[in-house]
Amino acid sequence: MTTRLLIVGPQGSGKGTQGQRVAEAYGVPVVSTGDIFRANIKGGTELGLKVKAITDAGNLVPDDVTGEIVSDRLSQSDAIERGFLLDGYPRNAAQVAYLDDFLASHSAALDAVILLDVPRAESVARITGRAEIEGRSDDTEDAVAHRLDIYESETAPIAETYAQRGVLDRIDGVGTLEQVTERIFAALDARSLIR
Ligand code: AMP
């Protein structure tokens, strides 16, 4: 059984937490480009040095760099055999095309795309709260506003592409963690995806 999922949502939508819960239920690894970049920055790797200033400013890391990281990770045996839950990739139309090509070359496709809908004011409030707890260096007020602008202009439109393919589940992301998780599971169950 292979399950290939994508979770999309603005920063502060809870997609990291929900993504982990869904991935656990389906027994697939979470593939988060943001986590991969943060681990490299923390470890002081060549990649980390290359992307630190970009991520701190809230800009997108170039597509070729990000694409290579994703195809490397998705080529590992766990992702090939069991599938995956992508979090934070793809984030624009070019990345959707790159992922399409990668999956097609493995005779695969996404089974479902979960879109977490959260109003901008709520996202800002949640990120501001997280900044105090985690102290992420890209959670300054300017960087947060910039990331949400990029989300609205570049990432939100990819939902339409997946909606046209019939794989999009639009989920109301406002509520308790449990309520939102239940909504996601209900949508995935309706697609007969087996947990
Ligand atoms: P995230 O944790 O998903 O919000 O990602 C943190 C930062 O990593 C983003 O603000 C970007 O700078 C970078 N990043 C993560 N995923 C991508 C992606 N798919 N394309 C470009 N940059 C990305």
CSV table of C-alpha atoms and ligand atoms in Angstrom, one decimal:
chain,number,residue,atom,x,y,z
A,1,MET,CA,0.0,0.0,0.0
A,2,THR,CA,1.5,3.3,-1.1
A,3,THR,CA,0.0,6.6,-0.1
A,4,ARG,CA,1.2,9.9,-1.5
A,5,LEU,CA,-0.1,13.0,0.1
A,6,LEU,CA,0.6,16.7,0.1
A,7,ILE,CA,-0.5,19.3,2.7
A,8,VAL,CA,-0.7,22.9,1.7
A,9,GLY,CA,-1.5,25.9,3.9
A,10,PRO,CA,-0.2,29.3,4.9
A,11,GLN,CA,2.5,29.5,7.6
A,12,GLY,CA,0.7,29.3,10.9
A,13,SER,CA,-2.1,27.1,9.5
A,14,GLY,CA,-1.0,24.1,11.6
A,15,LYS,CA,0.1,22.1,8.6
A,16,GLY,CA,3.2,20.9,10.3
A,17,THR,CA,1.3,19.4,13.2
A,18,GLN,CA,-1.6,18.1,11.1
A,19,GLY,CA,0.9,16.7,8.6
A,20,GLN,CA,2.7,14.7,11.2
A,21,ARG,CA,-0.6,13.3,12.5
A,22,VAL,CA,-1.7,12.3,9.0
A,23,ALA,CA,1.7,10.8,8.1
A,24,GLU,CA,1.7,8.7,11.3
A,25,ALA,CA,-1.8,7.4,10.6
A,26,TYR,CA,-0.9,6.3,7.1
A,27,GLY,CA,2.6,5.1,8.1
A,28,VAL,CA,4.4,7.3,5.7
A,29,PRO,CA,7.4,9.7,6.2
A,30,VAL,CA,6.9,13.5,6.3
A,31,VAL,CA,9.0,15.2,3.7
A,32,SER,CA,9.2,18.9,4.8
A,33,THR,CA,11.5,21.1,2.8
A,34,GLY,CA,11.4,23.7,5.5
A,35,ASP,CA,12.7,21.1,8.1
A,36,ILE,CA,15.4,20.0,5.7
A,37,PHE,CA,16.6,23.6,5.2
A,38,ARG,CA,16.5,24.3,9.0
A,39,ALA,CA,18.5,21.1,9.7
A,40,ASN,CA,21.1,22.1,7.2
A,41,ILE,CA,21.3,25.6,8.5
A,42,LYS,CA,21.7,24.3,12.1
A,43,GLY,CA,24.4,21.8,11.0
A,44,GLY,CA,26.3,24.5,9.1
A,45,THR,CA,26.4,22.5,5.9
A,46,GLU,CA,27.2,24.0,2.5
A,47,LEU,CA,23.5,23.9,1.6
A,48,GLY,CA,22.7,25.5,5.0
A,49,LEU,CA,25.1,28.4,4.3
A,50,LYS,CA,23.6,28.9,0.9
A,51,VAL,CA,20.0,29.2,2.0
A,52,LYS,CA,20.2,30.9,5.4
A,53,ALA,CA,19.9,34.5,4.2
A,54,ILE,CA,17.1,33.5,1.8
A,55,THR,CA,15.0,31.7,4.4
A,56,ASP,CA,15.7,34.4,7.0
A,57,ALA,CA,14.3,37.1,4.6
A,58,GLY,CA,11.2,34.9,4.0
A,59,ASN,CA,12.0,34.4,0.3
A,60,LEU,CA,11.8,31.1,-1.6
A,61,VAL,CA,15.0,29.1,-2.1
A,62,PRO,CA,15.6,28.7,-5.9
A,63,ASP,CA,13.5,26.0,-7.5
A,64,ASP,CA,16.5,24.0,-8.8
A,65,VAL,CA,18.0,23.7,-5.3
A,66,THR,CA,14.7,22.8,-3.7
A,67,GLY,CA,13.8,20.3,-6.5
A,68,GLU,CA,17.0,18.4,-6.2
A,69,ILE,CA,16.5,18.0,-2.4
A,70,VAL,CA,12.9,16.8,-2.9
A,71,SER,CA,13.8,14.3,-5.7
A,72,ASP,CA,16.7,12.9,-3.6
A,73,ARG,CA,14.4,12.4,-0.6
A,74,LEU,CA,11.5,10.9,-2.6
A,75,SER,CA,13.9,8.5,-4.2
A,76,GLN,CA,14.8,6.9,-0.9
A,77,SER,CA,13.3,3.4,-0.3
A,78,ASP,CA,10.8,4.3,2.4
A,79,ALA,CA,9.2,6.9,0.2
A,80,ILE,CA,9.2,4.7,-2.9
A,81,GLU,CA,7.7,1.7,-1.0
A,82,ARG,CA,5.3,3.4,1.4
A,83,GLY,CA,4.7,6.8,-0.1
A,84,PHE,CA,5.1,10.1,1.7
A,85,LEU,CA,3.4,13.3,3.0
A,86,LEU,CA,4.9,16.4,1.5
A,87,ASP,CA,4.8,19.5,3.6
A,88,GLY,CA,6.0,22.8,2.1
A,89,TYR,CA,6.6,21.5,-1.4
A,90,PRO,CA,5.5,22.3,-4.1
A,91,ARG,CA,5.0,26.0,-3.4
A,92,ASN,CA,4.6,27.5,-6.9
A,93,ALA,CA,3.6,26.4,-10.4
A,94,ALA,CA,7.1,25.5,-11.5
A,95,GLN,CA,7.5,23.2,-8.5
A,96,VAL,CA,4.2,21.5,-9.3
A,97,ALA,CA,5.5,20.8,-12.8
A,98,TYR,CA,8.8,19.4,-11.4
A,99,LEU,CA,7.0,17.2,-9.0
A,100,ASP,CA,4.6,16.0,-11.7
A,101,ASP,CA,7.6,15.0,-13.9
A,102,PHE,CA,9.3,13.3,-11.0
A,103,LEU,CA,6.2,11.3,-10.0
A,104,ALA,CA,5.4,10.4,-13.6
A,105,SER,CA,8.9,9.0,-14.1
A,106,HIS,CA,8.0,6.6,-11.2
A,107,SER,CA,4.6,5.9,-12.7
A,108,ALA,CA,3.1,7.6,-9.6
A,109,ALA,CA,0.9,10.6,-8.7
A,110,LEU,CA,-0.5,12.3,-5.6
A,111,ASP,CA,-3.5,10.5,-4.1
A,112,ALA,CA,-4.8,13.6,-2.2
A,113,VAL,CA,-3.9,17.2,-1.6
A,114,ILE,CA,-5.0,18.7,1.7
A,115,LEU,CA,-5.5,22.4,1.7
A,116,LEU,CA,-5.8,24.0,5.2
A,117,ASP,CA,-7.8,27.2,5.0
A,118,VAL,CA,-6.9,29.7,7.7
A,119,PRO,CA,-7.6,33.5,7.4
A,120,ARG,CA,-4.5,35.7,7.3
A,121,ALA,CA,-5.2,37.4,10.7
A,122,GLU,CA,-5.4,34.0,12.4
A,123,SER,CA,-2.1,32.8,10.7
A,124,VAL,CA,-0.3,36.0,11.9
A,125,ALA,CA,-1.6,35.5,15.4
A,126,ARG,CA,-0.5,31.9,15.5
A,127,ILE,CA,3.0,32.6,14.0
A,128,THR,CA,3.6,35.4,16.5
A,129,GLY,CA,2.8,33.1,19.3
A,130,ARG,CA,5.2,30.4,17.9
A,131,ALA,CA,8.0,33.0,17.4
A,132,GLU,CA,7.9,33.5,21.2
A,133,ILE,CA,8.2,29.8,21.9
A,134,GLU,CA,10.6,28.6,19.2
A,135,GLY,CA,12.5,31.7,18.5
A,136,ARG,CA,12.8,30.9,14.7
A,137,SER,CA,15.1,33.4,13.1
A,138,ASP,CA,12.7,33.8,10.1
A,139,ASP,CA,9.7,34.7,12.3
A,140,THR,CA,10.3,38.5,12.5
A,141,GLU,CA,7.2,40.6,11.7
A,142,ASP,CA,8.5,41.7,8.3
A,143,ALA,CA,9.5,38.1,7.2
A,144,VAL,CA,6.1,36.7,8.4
A,145,ALA,CA,4.2,39.3,6.3
A,146,HIS,CA,6.4,38.7,3.3
A,147,ARG,CA,6.0,34.9,3.6
A,148,LEU,CA,2.2,35.3,3.7
A,149,ASP,CA,2.3,37.5,0.6
A,150,ILE,CA,4.3,34.9,-1.3
A,151,TYR,CA,1.9,32.2,-0.1
A,152,GLU,CA,-1.1,34.2,-1.4
A,153,SER,CA,0.5,35.1,-4.7
A,154,GLU,CA,2.4,31.9,-5.6
A,155,THR,CA,1.3,29.0,-3.4
A,156,ALA,CA,-2.5,29.4,-3.0
A,157,PRO,CA,-3.0,29.3,-6.8
A,158,ILE,CA,-1.6,25.8,-7.0
A,159,ALA,CA,-4.7,24.6,-5.2
A,160,GLU,CA,-6.7,25.3,-8.4
A,161,THR,CA,-4.5,23.0,-10.4
A,162,TYR,CA,-5.1,20.1,-8.0
A,163,ALA,CA,-8.8,20.9,-7.7
A,164,GLN,CA,-9.1,20.5,-11.5
A,165,ARG,CA,-7.4,17.1,-11.2
A,166,GLY,CA,-10.0,16.1,-8.5
A,167,VAL,CA,-7.5,15.4,-5.8
A,168,LEU,CA,-8.0,18.6,-3.6
A,169,ASP,CA,-9.6,18.4,-0.2
A,170,ARG,CA,-10.2,21.9,1.1
A,171,ILE,CA,-10.3,21.8,4.9
A,172,ASP,CA,-11.4,24.5,7.4
A,173,GLY,CA,-8.3,25.0,9.5
A,174,VAL,CA,-9.9,27.0,12.2
A,175,GLY,CA,-10.8,25.0,15.3
A,176,THR,CA,-9.0,22.8,17.8
A,177,LEU,CA,-6.2,20.6,16.7
A,178,GLU,CA,-8.5,17.6,17.2
A,179,GLN,CA,-11.3,19.1,15.2
A,180,VAL,CA,-9.1,19.9,12.3
A,181,THR,CA,-7.5,16.4,12.3
A,182,GLU,CA,-11.0,14.8,12.3
A,183,ARG,CA,-12.0,16.9,9.2
A,184,ILE,CA,-8.8,15.8,7.4
A,185,PHE,CA,-9.4,12.1,8.2
A,186,ALA,CA,-13.0,12.4,7.1
A,187,ALA,CA,-12.0,13.8,3.8
A,188,LEU,CA,-9.3,11.2,3.2
A,189,ASP,CA,-11.6,8.4,4.3
A,190,ALA,CA,-14.1,9.6,1.7
A,191,ARG,CA,-11.3,8.9,-0.9
A,192,SER,CA,-11.1,5.4,0.4
A,193,LEU,CA,-7.4,5.9,1.3
A,194,ILE,CA,-6.6,3.1,3.7
A,195,ARG,CA,-4.9,4.0,7.0
B,1,AMP,P1,8.5,26.4,5.9
B,1,AMP,O1,9.0,25.7,7.2
B,1,AMP,O2,7.8,25.4,5.0
B,1,AMP,O3,7.7,27.6,6.2
B,1,AMP,O4,9.9,26.8,5.2
B,1,AMP,C1,10.8,27.7,5.7
B,1,AMP,C2,11.5,28.4,4.6
B,1,AMP,O5,12.3,27.4,3.8
B,1,AMP,C3,10.6,29.1,3.6
B,1,AMP,O6,10.3,30.4,4.0
B,1,AMP,C4,11.5,29.2,2.4
B,1,AMP,O7,12.6,30.2,2.5
B,1,AMP,C5,12.2,27.8,2.4
B,1,AMP,N1,11.4,26.8,1.7
B,1,AMP,C6,10.8,25.8,2.2
B,1,AMP,N2,10.1,25.1,1.2
B,1,AMP,C7,10.4,25.7,0.1
B,1,AMP,C8,10.0,25.5,-1.3
B,1,AMP,N3,9.2,24.5,-1.6
B,1,AMP,N4,10.5,26.3,-2.2
B,1,AMP,C9,11.3,27.4,-1.9
B,1,AMP,N5,11.7,27.6,-0.6
B,1,AMP,C10,11.3,26.8,0.4
